[in-house]
Short mmCIF file of C-alpha atoms in Angstrom, two decimals:
data_model
loop_
_atom_site.label_atom_id
_atom_site.label_comp_id
_atom_site.label_asym_id
_atom_site.label_seq_id
_atom_site.Cartn_x
_atom_site.Cartn_y
_atom_site.Cartn_z
CA VAL A 523 -171.50 128.52 -33.11
CA LEU A 524 -169.61 128.37 -29.92
CA MET A 525 -172.66 126.97 -27.99
CA VAL A 526 -173.01 124.14 -30.93
CA GLY A 527 -169.36 123.59 -31.36
CA PHE A 528 -169.34 122.77 -27.84
CA LEU A 529 -172.55 120.83 -27.50
CA ALA A 530 -171.06 118.72 -30.66
CA LEU A 531 -167.98 118.32 -28.79
CA ILE A 532 -169.59 117.38 -25.68
CA SER A 533 -171.50 114.70 -27.49
CA VAL A 534 -168.55 113.35 -29.43
CA ALA A 535 -166.90 113.00 -25.77
CA THR A 536 -169.81 111.57 -24.22
CA TRP A 537 -170.01 109.29 -27.26
CA LEU A 538 -166.28 108.15 -27.03
CA LEU A 539 -166.56 107.62 -23.04
CA ARG A 540 -169.79 105.22 -23.36
CA ARG A 541 -167.86 103.26 -25.87
CA GLN A 542 -164.81 102.94 -23.30
CA ILE A 543 -167.43 102.04 -20.69
CA ASN A 544 -168.71 99.58 -22.80
CA GLN A 545 -165.48 98.05 -24.10
CA VAL A 546 -163.79 97.89 -20.45
CA ALA A 547 -167.59 96.08 -19.26
CA LYS A 548 -167.23 93.59 -22.03
CA ALA A 549 -163.39 93.10 -21.09
CA GLU A 550 -164.28 92.51 -17.46
CA SER A 551 -167.13 90.38 -18.23
CA ALA A 552 -164.85 88.12 -20.41
CA TRP A 553 -162.04 88.06 -18.12
CA ARG A 554 -164.90 86.95 -15.43
CA ASN A 555 -166.15 84.26 -17.04
CA GLU A 556 -162.53 83.14 -18.18
CA ALA A 557 -161.69 83.23 -14.65
CA ALA A 558 -165.02 81.08 -13.94
CA TRP A 559 -164.42 78.79 -16.26
CA ARG A 560 -160.50 78.28 -15.24
CA GLN A 561 -161.75 77.84 -11.67
CA ALA A 562 -164.17 75.26 -12.65
CA LEU A 563 -161.43 73.30 -14.46
CA GLN A 564 -159.36 73.45 -11.62
CA GLU A 565 -162.13 72.48 -8.90
CA SER A 566 -163.41 69.83 -11.27
CA ALA A 567 -159.75 68.40 -12.18
CA LEU A 568 -159.52 64.76 -11.03
CA VAL A 569 -155.94 65.40 -10.76
CA GLY A 570 -154.28 67.24 -8.01
CA LEU A 571 -153.18 70.95 -8.93
CA ARG A 572 -150.64 73.24 -7.08
CA ALA A 573 -148.44 76.43 -7.88
CA ARG A 574 -145.32 77.03 -6.04
CA ASP A 575 -142.89 80.17 -5.86
CA LEU A 576 -139.38 79.42 -6.33
CA ASP A 577 -138.79 79.37 -2.64
CA GLY A 578 -141.22 76.05 -2.50
CA ARG A 579 -144.12 78.18 -0.89
CA LEU A 580 -147.29 77.14 -1.88
CA LEU A 581 -149.40 79.64 -3.73
CA PHE A 582 -152.47 77.78 -5.21
CA ALA A 583 -153.81 74.28 -4.72
CA ASN A 584 -157.13 72.82 -6.03
CA ARG A 585 -160.04 71.10 -4.35
CA THR A 586 -158.51 67.57 -5.36
CA PHE A 587 -154.98 68.21 -4.15
CA CYS A 588 -156.56 69.24 -0.68
CA GLU A 589 -158.51 66.40 -0.44
CA LEU A 590 -155.70 64.17 -1.61
CA VAL A 591 -153.59 65.36 1.47
CA GLY A 592 -156.54 65.81 3.90
CA TYR A 593 -155.57 69.45 4.61
CA SER A 594 -157.43 72.56 3.54
CA LEU A 595 -155.89 75.29 1.31
CA GLU A 596 -155.54 77.89 4.54
CA GLU A 597 -153.53 75.06 6.19
CA LEU A 598 -151.44 74.66 3.45
CA VAL A 599 -150.75 78.08 2.90
CA THR A 600 -150.56 79.35 6.12
CA GLN A 601 -148.00 76.15 7.39
CA GLY A 602 -146.08 76.57 4.19
CA PRO A 603 -142.47 74.29 4.77
CA ALA A 604 -143.72 72.35 8.09
CA LEU A 605 -146.47 71.06 6.59
CA ASP A 606 -144.63 70.04 3.68
CA ALA A 607 -142.29 68.22 5.97
CA LEU A 608 -145.17 65.79 6.82
CA ILE A 609 -146.69 65.47 3.54
CA GLN A 610 -144.03 64.97 1.62
CA PRO A 611 -141.12 62.69 4.02
CA ARG A 612 -139.25 61.77 0.57
CA ALA A 613 -139.32 65.18 -1.06
CA GLY A 614 -136.29 66.82 -2.05
CA ASN A 615 -133.74 64.96 -4.65
CA ALA A 616 -136.55 63.29 -6.59
CA ALA A 617 -137.86 66.67 -7.21
CA GLN A 618 -135.14 67.90 -8.23
CA ARG A 619 -133.90 65.29 -10.65
CA ALA A 620 -137.41 65.09 -12.24
CA ARG A 621 -139.44 67.73 -13.15
CA ARG A 622 -141.72 67.69 -16.45
CA GLU A 623 -141.00 63.76 -17.03
CA GLY A 624 -142.61 63.17 -13.74
CA TYR A 625 -141.19 61.04 -10.65
CA GLU A 626 -142.94 58.45 -8.10
CA THR A 627 -143.09 59.32 -4.58
CA ARG A 628 -145.05 58.18 -1.57
CA TRP A 629 -146.60 61.07 0.43
CA ARG A 630 -148.66 61.07 3.88
CA HIS A 631 -152.37 61.78 4.61
CA ARG A 632 -153.53 64.00 7.44
CA ASN A 633 -154.84 60.82 9.18
CA GLY A 634 -151.54 59.10 8.68
CA HIS A 635 -152.00 56.49 6.07
CA PHE A 636 -149.23 56.77 3.44
CA ILE A 637 -150.52 57.30 -0.57
CA ASP A 638 -148.36 56.64 -4.07
CA VAL A 639 -148.35 59.66 -6.12
CA MET A 640 -146.84 60.44 -9.58
CA VAL A 641 -145.69 64.04 -9.65
CA PHE A 642 -145.31 66.20 -12.76
CA GLU A 643 -144.05 69.57 -12.72
CA SER A 644 -143.33 72.34 -15.28
CA PRO A 645 -142.13 75.92 -14.87
CA LEU A 646 -144.72 78.59 -13.91
CA VAL A 647 -144.09 81.85 -15.71
CA ASP A 648 -145.83 85.50 -15.58
CA GLY A 649 -147.04 87.54 -18.37
CA LEU A 650 -143.58 88.94 -19.24
CA GLY A 651 -141.93 85.31 -19.83
CA GLN A 652 -140.34 85.23 -16.77
CA GLN A 653 -140.51 81.99 -14.30
CA VAL A 654 -141.89 82.72 -11.11
CA GLY A 655 -142.54 78.97 -9.62
CA TRP A 656 -143.57 75.48 -10.08
CA MET A 657 -146.92 74.45 -11.69
CA GLY A 658 -147.49 70.79 -10.84
CA SER A 659 -150.05 68.03 -11.44
CA ILE A 660 -149.90 65.15 -9.05
CA VAL A 661 -151.86 61.91 -9.62
CA ASP A 662 -153.06 59.26 -7.25
CA VAL A 663 -151.59 55.99 -8.03
CA THR A 664 -152.02 54.28 -4.75
CA GLU A 665 -155.02 51.90 -6.09
CA ARG A 666 -153.13 51.34 -9.38
CA LYS A 667 -149.73 50.32 -6.89
CA ARG A 668 -152.14 47.85 -5.03
CA LEU A 669 -153.65 46.23 -8.04
CA GLU A 670 -149.86 45.93 -9.78
CA GLU A 671 -148.91 43.92 -6.22
CA LEU A 672 -152.09 42.03 -5.82
CA GLU A 673 -151.28 40.79 -9.39
CA ARG A 674 -147.92 40.19 -8.68
CA ARG A 675 -148.89 38.00 -5.97
CA GLN A 676 -151.36 36.26 -7.90
CA ARG A 677 -148.32 35.27 -10.22
CA GLU A 678 -146.19 34.02 -7.58
CA VAL A 679 -149.11 31.77 -6.35
CA LEU A 680 -149.69 30.71 -9.68
CA ALA A 681 -146.11 29.74 -10.38
CA ASN A 682 -145.81 28.17 -7.04
CA HIS A 683 -149.04 25.78 -7.71
CA ALA A 684 -147.68 25.03 -11.22
CA ARG A 685 -144.36 23.79 -9.60
CA LEU A 686 -146.17 21.97 -6.74
CA SER A 687 -148.16 20.10 -9.93
CA THR A 688 -145.14 19.41 -11.50
CA LEU A 689 -143.40 18.22 -8.19
CA GLY A 690 -146.77 16.02 -7.86
CA GLU A 691 -146.76 14.38 -11.26
CA VAL A 692 -142.80 13.67 -10.71
CA ALA A 693 -143.44 11.84 -7.44
CA SER A 694 -146.87 9.87 -8.81
CA THR A 695 -144.68 8.71 -11.96
CA LEU A 696 -141.52 7.80 -9.55
CA ALA A 697 -143.93 6.26 -7.20
CA HIS A 698 -145.18 4.04 -9.95
CA GLU A 699 -142.37 3.16 -11.83
CA LEU A 700 -140.50 2.07 -8.32
CA ASN A 701 -143.59 0.12 -6.79
CA GLN A 702 -143.40 -2.84 -9.02
CA PRO A 703 -139.40 -3.26 -8.80
CA LEU A 704 -139.28 -2.88 -4.75
CA THR A 705 -142.68 -5.78 -4.86
CA SER A 706 -140.02 -7.77 -6.68
CA ILE A 707 -137.48 -7.45 -4.49
CA VAL A 708 -139.76 -8.21 -1.59
CA SER A 709 -140.84 -11.52 -2.95
CA TYR A 710 -137.37 -12.60 -4.12
CA SER A 711 -135.48 -12.04 -1.13
CA ALA A 712 -138.18 -13.66 0.76
CA GLY A 713 -137.94 -16.67 -1.19
CA ILE A 714 -133.92 -16.11 -1.04
CA ALA A 715 -134.35 -16.38 2.80
CA LYS A 716 -136.84 -19.35 3.12
CA ALA A 717 -134.58 -21.27 0.82
CA LEU A 718 -131.31 -20.56 2.79
CA GLU A 719 -133.21 -21.75 5.70
CA ARG A 720 -134.33 -25.10 4.46
CA LYS A 721 -130.76 -25.78 2.76
CA PRO A 722 -128.54 -27.27 5.42
CA GLY A 723 -125.40 -25.87 6.56
CA THR A 724 -126.07 -22.15 5.42
CA ASP A 725 -124.55 -19.50 7.15
CA PRO A 726 -126.79 -17.51 9.35
CA ASP A 727 -125.67 -14.05 8.41
CA LEU A 728 -126.79 -15.07 4.83
CA VAL A 729 -130.22 -15.87 5.84
CA ALA A 730 -130.32 -12.63 8.28
CA ALA A 731 -129.02 -10.61 5.11
CA ALA A 732 -131.93 -12.08 3.20
CA GLN A 733 -134.37 -11.29 5.59
CA ALA A 734 -133.10 -7.62 6.49
CA LEU A 735 -133.53 -7.26 2.38
CA SER A 736 -137.30 -8.43 2.44
CA ARG A 737 -137.83 -6.14 5.65
CA HIS A 738 -136.33 -3.04 3.95
CA ALA A 739 -137.67 -3.72 0.76
CA THR A 740 -140.96 -3.88 2.38
CA GLN A 741 -140.60 -0.49 4.47
CA ALA A 742 -139.75 1.06 1.11
CA GLY A 743 -142.96 0.00 -0.48
CA GLY A 744 -144.96 1.14 2.39
CA ILE A 745 -143.47 4.51 1.70
CA VAL A 746 -144.22 4.50 -2.30
CA HIS A 747 -147.78 3.29 -1.26
CA ARG A 748 -148.30 6.19 1.28
CA ILE A 749 -146.92 8.74 -1.67
CA ARG A 750 -149.34 7.25 -3.98
CA SER A 751 -152.23 7.55 -1.46
CA ARG A 752 -151.54 11.20 -0.92
CA LEU A 753 -151.14 11.87 -4.60
CA ALA A 754 -154.20 10.09 -5.53
CA ARG A 755 -157.09 12.40 -6.71
CA ARG A 756 -160.18 12.23 -4.48
CA GLU A 757 -163.66 13.58 -4.70
CA PRO A 758 -164.01 16.80 -2.63
CA VAL A 759 -166.10 15.95 0.72
CA LEU A 760 -169.21 18.30 0.76
#
């Protein structure tokens, strides 16, 4: 009886131990799968991810973040604050003022060129719900900023062209409207000068004034003619 009971007890203990081993193996497999999925998501993310402790020391960074700044994860972790000063020359006040809502700043790549980034940070908590640092998401907005600047310059160029076009239309209208009065002034002043020359006893100053009026009107007409010539539409020369 004792032997049978002992064998039964051993069998039950063996079964319980085997079940526990299977449960541990399943939990370990699930944990490994979850870790693999999490690692794959982090590495395939198109935004930079980094985790820092409350003192600002880097705990983790994904591949996108490393490519964003041009340093390996080992360099980022080992060099710490010294490397942060090179990457984030504008870090500090902006990071303290804005966390989850994000803030825009400029970082320096390893090769020296600057990149514009949008940084979003949220508290990093442990299993007990205690904050142990900050989790950041970094989006490269350099290309967007470049396109915005290009669009702004294009709008300025179009606005400048519109102003020049309007100015050209006004100048063309003025030149057209002034051409006829100036022509009349030239004709009348020349006729007055000739009439005064034929009339005996005419004051020479009057004749000189009429001739000067005709000469100046002719000069003004020449200016108007040149303006109209420059504003005239010509076929492009191929």
